[in-house]
């Protein structure tokens, strides 16, 4: 069974500080990993996916198959980054059936 | 970007009644939609996969007779909570997958409160 673990429920950083939101997964096959973000009073939206290997809003995430991790990083946090972040895994079967982590609330303080 | 709309956003009903929640893809066609349930401070739990023109595929532990899903068109899927009870109170979220890119777009969610 696939599983996504986000160990931190809340992460509080100061503006300009580096951010790392942790995500670990367990899956026997070749997963596709995603990060979704939910800003206050808004719907869930895709932030980035590992196959794209792109940086969105300054965020990057590298899939580490050895450590089964997909941590989300940003070198300098901005106040507008405050949101709920969900790591998600798809079995890659093309059906896009997602397994979500429990989410991490990022709070960027001035 | 693509928009997915859920209606109603909030609903309060009496125990024993049925409630229907709609999920519409407003500017794209979606052969596949997904229904999730989210408890307070918990993750989104996939309930079922809704496929246009065929029966929904339910996740283990989800009662298909309790949560009826209909996907009659390429832009609309409905979730009906039948004979609702207080334990069904939750936040229900749908997502729709674009047929061309396979990207998922989420609705704003529907909060169900059963009294």
GROMACS .gro file of C-alpha atoms in nm:
model
  225
    1UNK     CA    1   0.000   0.000   0.000
    2UNK     CA    2   0.121   0.349  -0.073
    3UNK     CA    3   0.172   0.597   0.204
    4UNK     CA    4   0.284   0.958   0.230
    5UNK     CA    5   0.424   1.099   0.552
    6UNK     CA    6   0.464   1.463   0.638
    7UNK     CA    7   0.612   1.466   0.987
    8UNK     CA    8   0.555   1.833   1.064
    9UNK     CA    9   0.205   1.967   1.118
   10UNK     CA   10   0.332   2.320   1.155
   11UNK     CA   11   0.649   2.487   1.039
   12UNK     CA   12   0.717   2.844   1.140
   13UNK     CA   13   1.002   3.041   0.983
   14UNK     CA   14   1.101   3.403   0.956
   15UNK     CA   15   1.081   3.592   0.630
   16UNK     CA   16   1.400   3.542   0.431
   17UNK     CA   17   1.490   3.218   0.606
   18UNK     CA   18   1.522   2.891   0.416
   19UNK     CA   19   1.228   2.655   0.414
   20UNK     CA   20   1.221   2.278   0.394
   21UNK     CA   21   0.895   2.088   0.414
   22UNK     CA   22   0.957   1.720   0.460
   23UNK     CA   23   0.782   1.443   0.274
   24UNK     CA   24   0.858   1.073   0.279
   25UNK     CA   25   0.673   0.806   0.092
   26UNK     CA   26   0.641   0.433   0.072
   27UNK     CA   27   0.551   0.266  -0.254
   28UNK     CA   28   0.680  -0.045  -0.418
   29UNK     CA   29   0.665   0.080  -0.776
   30UNK     CA   30   0.771   0.398  -0.954
   31UNK     CA   31   0.570   0.677  -0.802
   32UNK     CA   32   0.491   1.021  -0.926
   33UNK     CA   33   0.522   1.281  -0.652
   34UNK     CA   34   0.349   1.613  -0.625
   35UNK     CA   35   0.327   1.910  -0.394
   36UNK     CA   36  -0.008   2.084  -0.360
   37UNK     CA   37  -0.065   2.412  -0.182
   38UNK     CA   38  -0.377   2.556  -0.024
   39UNK     CA   39  -0.372   2.925   0.057
   40UNK     CA   40  -0.612   3.062   0.314
   41UNK     CA   41  -0.972   3.032   0.198
   42UNK     CA   42  -0.867   2.901  -0.142
   43UNK     CA   43  -0.886   2.564  -0.308
   44UNK     CA   44  -0.609   2.314  -0.336
   45UNK     CA   45  -0.380   2.376  -0.631
   46UNK     CA   46  -0.081   2.206  -0.782
   47UNK     CA   47   0.251   2.361  -0.688
   48UNK     CA   48   0.490   2.129  -0.862
   49UNK     CA   49   0.547   1.771  -0.971
   50UNK     CA   50   0.870   1.582  -0.970
   51UNK     CA   51   0.861   1.488  -1.336
   52UNK     CA   52   0.861   1.854  -1.435
   53UNK     CA   53   1.178   1.930  -1.247
   54UNK     CA   54   1.085   2.295  -1.245
   55UNK     CA   55   1.088   2.569  -0.987
   56UNK     CA   56   0.755   2.727  -0.905
   57UNK     CA   57   0.739   3.043  -0.693
   58UNK     CA   58   1.098   2.971  -0.592
   59UNK     CA   59   1.014   2.625  -0.463
   60UNK     CA   60   1.193   2.311  -0.574
   61UNK     CA   61   1.163   1.948  -0.480
   62UNK     CA   62   1.390   1.660  -0.570
   63UNK     CA   63   1.280   1.302  -0.567
   64UNK     CA   64   1.529   1.093  -0.372
   65UNK     CA   65   1.445   0.732  -0.437
   66UNK     CA   66   1.715   0.607  -0.202
   67UNK     CA   67   1.567   0.795   0.089
   68UNK     CA   68   1.211   0.776  -0.049
   69UNK     CA   69   1.179   1.148   0.006
   70UNK     CA   70   1.043   1.445  -0.185
   71UNK     CA   71   1.118   1.740   0.036
   72UNK     CA   72   1.002   2.086  -0.070
   73UNK     CA   73   1.256   2.363  -0.044
   74UNK     CA   74   1.281   2.735  -0.089
   75UNK     CA   75   1.594   2.935  -0.009
   76UNK     CA   76   1.421   3.251   0.111
   77UNK     CA   77   1.070   3.237   0.254
   78UNK     CA   78   0.823   3.510   0.171
   79UNK     CA   79   0.519   3.611   0.370
   80UNK     CA   80   0.291   3.504   0.083
   81UNK     CA   81   0.425   3.151   0.113
   82UNK     CA   82   0.221   3.101   0.428
   83UNK     CA   83  -0.020   2.821   0.342
   84UNK     CA   84  -0.099   2.455   0.388
   85UNK     CA   85   0.124   2.226   0.185
   86UNK     CA   86   0.034   1.871   0.093
   87UNK     CA   87   0.266   1.613  -0.051
   88UNK     CA   88   0.093   1.358  -0.272
   89UNK     CA   89   0.179   1.039  -0.453
   90UNK     CA   90   0.032   0.886  -0.762
   91UNK     CA   91   0.091   0.528  -0.861
   92UNK     CA   92   0.180   0.648  -1.206
   93UNK     CA   93  -0.084   0.439  -1.368
   94UNK     CA   94  -0.213   0.737  -1.557
   95UNK     CA   95  -0.528   0.750  -1.350
   96UNK     CA   96  -0.392   1.022  -1.124
   97UNK     CA   97  -0.530   0.858  -0.813
   98UNK     CA   98  -0.356   1.051  -0.539
   99UNK     CA   99  -0.256   0.956  -0.188
  100UNK     CA  100  -0.206   1.266   0.023
  101UNK     CA  101   0.007   1.332   0.326
  102UNK     CA  102  -0.147   1.497   0.629
  103UNK     CA  103  -0.016   1.836   0.530
  104UNK     CA  104   0.218   2.092   0.683
  105UNK     CA  105   0.106   2.440   0.773
  106UNK     CA  106   0.381   2.684   0.681
  107UNK     CA  107   0.379   3.011   0.864
  108UNK     CA  108   0.619   3.281   0.754
  109UNK     CA  109   0.666   3.547   1.016
  110UNK     CA  110   0.796   3.896   0.963
  111UNK     CA  111  -0.639   2.780  -1.569
  112UNK     CA  112  -0.916   2.525  -1.557
  113UNK     CA  113  -1.190   2.573  -1.301
  114UNK     CA  114  -1.379   2.314  -1.102
  115UNK     CA  115  -1.686   2.428  -0.915
  116UNK     CA  116  -1.865   2.252  -0.631
  117UNK     CA  117  -2.215   2.321  -0.516
  118UNK     CA  118  -2.328   2.373  -0.252
  119UNK     CA  119  -2.029   2.505  -0.063
  120UNK     CA  120  -2.208   2.449   0.267
  121UNK     CA  121  -2.506   2.237   0.353
  122UNK     CA  122  -2.678   2.153   0.678
  123UNK     CA  123  -2.927   1.871   0.687
  124UNK     CA  124  -3.119   1.661   0.931
  125UNK     CA  125  -3.016   1.309   1.014
  126UNK     CA  126  -3.175   1.058   0.782
  127UNK     CA  127  -3.204   1.285   0.482
  128UNK     CA  128  -3.001   1.266   0.161
  129UNK     CA  129  -2.775   1.536   0.030
  130UNK     CA  130  -2.642   1.582  -0.321
  131UNK     CA  131  -2.316   1.761  -0.396
  132UNK     CA  132  -2.229   1.863  -0.750
  133UNK     CA  133  -1.884   1.889  -0.906
  134UNK     CA  134  -1.857   2.068  -1.238
  135UNK     CA  135  -1.564   2.128  -1.467
  136UNK     CA  136  -1.647   2.470  -1.606
  137UNK     CA  137  -1.418   2.507  -1.904
  138UNK     CA  138  -1.291   2.162  -1.982
  139UNK     CA  139  -1.410   1.808  -2.015
  140UNK     CA  140  -1.324   1.554  -1.753
  141UNK     CA  141  -1.373   1.185  -1.812
  142UNK     CA  142  -1.241   1.120  -1.463
  143UNK     CA  143  -1.326   1.297  -1.141
  144UNK     CA  144  -1.230   1.208  -0.789
  145UNK     CA  145  -1.412   1.254  -0.459
  146UNK     CA  146  -1.224   1.310  -0.136
  147UNK     CA  147  -1.322   1.351   0.222
  148UNK     CA  148  -1.130   1.562   0.467
  149UNK     CA  149  -1.170   1.550   0.842
  150UNK     CA  150  -1.056   1.846   1.053
  151UNK     CA  151  -0.678   1.875   1.057
  152UNK     CA  152  -0.650   1.551   0.864
  153UNK     CA  153  -0.544   1.462   0.516
  154UNK     CA  154  -0.765   1.422   0.212
  155UNK     CA  155  -0.888   1.067   0.187
  156UNK     CA  156  -0.983   0.942  -0.156
  157UNK     CA  157  -1.333   0.803  -0.151
  158UNK     CA  158  -1.393   0.707  -0.510
  159UNK     CA  159  -1.298   0.756  -0.871
  160UNK     CA  160  -1.582   0.871  -1.090
  161UNK     CA  161  -1.567   0.779  -1.458
  162UNK     CA  162  -1.800   0.930  -1.712
  163UNK     CA  163  -2.052   0.681  -1.838
  164UNK     CA  164  -1.952   0.399  -1.606
  165UNK     CA  165  -1.974   0.297  -1.244
  166UNK     CA  166  -1.756   0.465  -0.990
  167UNK     CA  167  -1.467   0.281  -0.833
  168UNK     CA  168  -1.477   0.301  -0.457
  169UNK     CA  169  -1.184   0.284  -0.220
  170UNK     CA  170  -1.171   0.016   0.042
  171UNK     CA  171  -1.395   0.093   0.336
  172UNK     CA  172  -1.618   0.338   0.151
  173UNK     CA  173  -1.980   0.228   0.133
  174UNK     CA  174  -2.099   0.259  -0.224
  175UNK     CA  175  -2.463   0.245  -0.119
  176UNK     CA  176  -2.403   0.525   0.125
  177UNK     CA  177  -2.211   0.752  -0.108
  178UNK     CA  178  -2.373   0.736  -0.450
  179UNK     CA  179  -2.169   0.877  -0.734
  180UNK     CA  180  -2.302   0.962  -1.075
  181UNK     CA  181  -2.092   1.094  -1.363
  182UNK     CA  182  -2.349   1.138  -1.635
  183UNK     CA  183  -2.164   1.391  -1.847
  184UNK     CA  184  -1.810   1.502  -1.920
  185UNK     CA  185  -1.851   1.808  -1.702
  186UNK     CA  186  -2.056   1.690  -1.407
  187UNK     CA  187  -2.019   1.437  -1.129
  188UNK     CA  188  -2.249   1.419  -0.829
  189UNK     CA  189  -2.201   1.270  -0.485
  190UNK     CA  190  -2.513   1.184  -0.293
  191UNK     CA  191  -2.482   1.109   0.076
  192UNK     CA  192  -2.781   0.890   0.148
  193UNK     CA  193  -2.952   0.870   0.485
  194UNK     CA  194  -2.694   1.103   0.629
  195UNK     CA  195  -2.589   1.074   0.991
  196UNK     CA  196  -2.380   1.307   1.209
  197UNK     CA  197  -2.069   1.097   1.148
  198UNK     CA  198  -2.099   1.183   0.778
  199UNK     CA  199  -2.035   1.547   0.862
  200UNK     CA  200  -1.717   1.639   0.681
  201UNK     CA  201  -1.556   1.845   0.409
  202UNK     CA  202  -1.602   1.683   0.070
  203UNK     CA  203  -1.371   1.783  -0.213
  204UNK     CA  204  -1.378   1.683  -0.577
  205UNK     CA  205  -1.111   1.702  -0.841
  206UNK     CA  206  -1.137   1.671  -1.215
  207UNK     CA  207  -0.872   1.546  -1.451
  208UNK     CA  208  -0.822   1.709  -1.788
  209UNK     CA  209  -0.838   1.457  -2.068
  210UNK     CA  210  -0.552   1.611  -2.263
  211UNK     CA  211  -0.285   1.674  -1.997
  212UNK     CA  212  -0.405   1.455  -1.712
  213UNK     CA  213  -0.367   1.746  -1.472
  214UNK     CA  214  -0.594   1.759  -1.170
  215UNK     CA  215  -0.795   2.064  -1.069
  216UNK     CA  216  -0.975   2.082  -0.739
  217UNK     CA  217  -1.309   2.220  -0.640
  218UNK     CA  218  -1.345   2.455  -0.347
  219UNK     CA  219  -1.500   2.186  -0.131
  220UNK     CA  220  -1.841   2.134   0.026
  221UNK     CA  221  -1.890   2.133   0.400
  222UNK     CA  222  -2.164   1.896   0.511
  223UNK     CA  223  -2.309   1.921   0.860
  224UNK     CA  224  -2.561   1.660   0.963
  225UNK     CA  225  -2.763   1.747   1.270
   0.00000   0.00000   0.00000
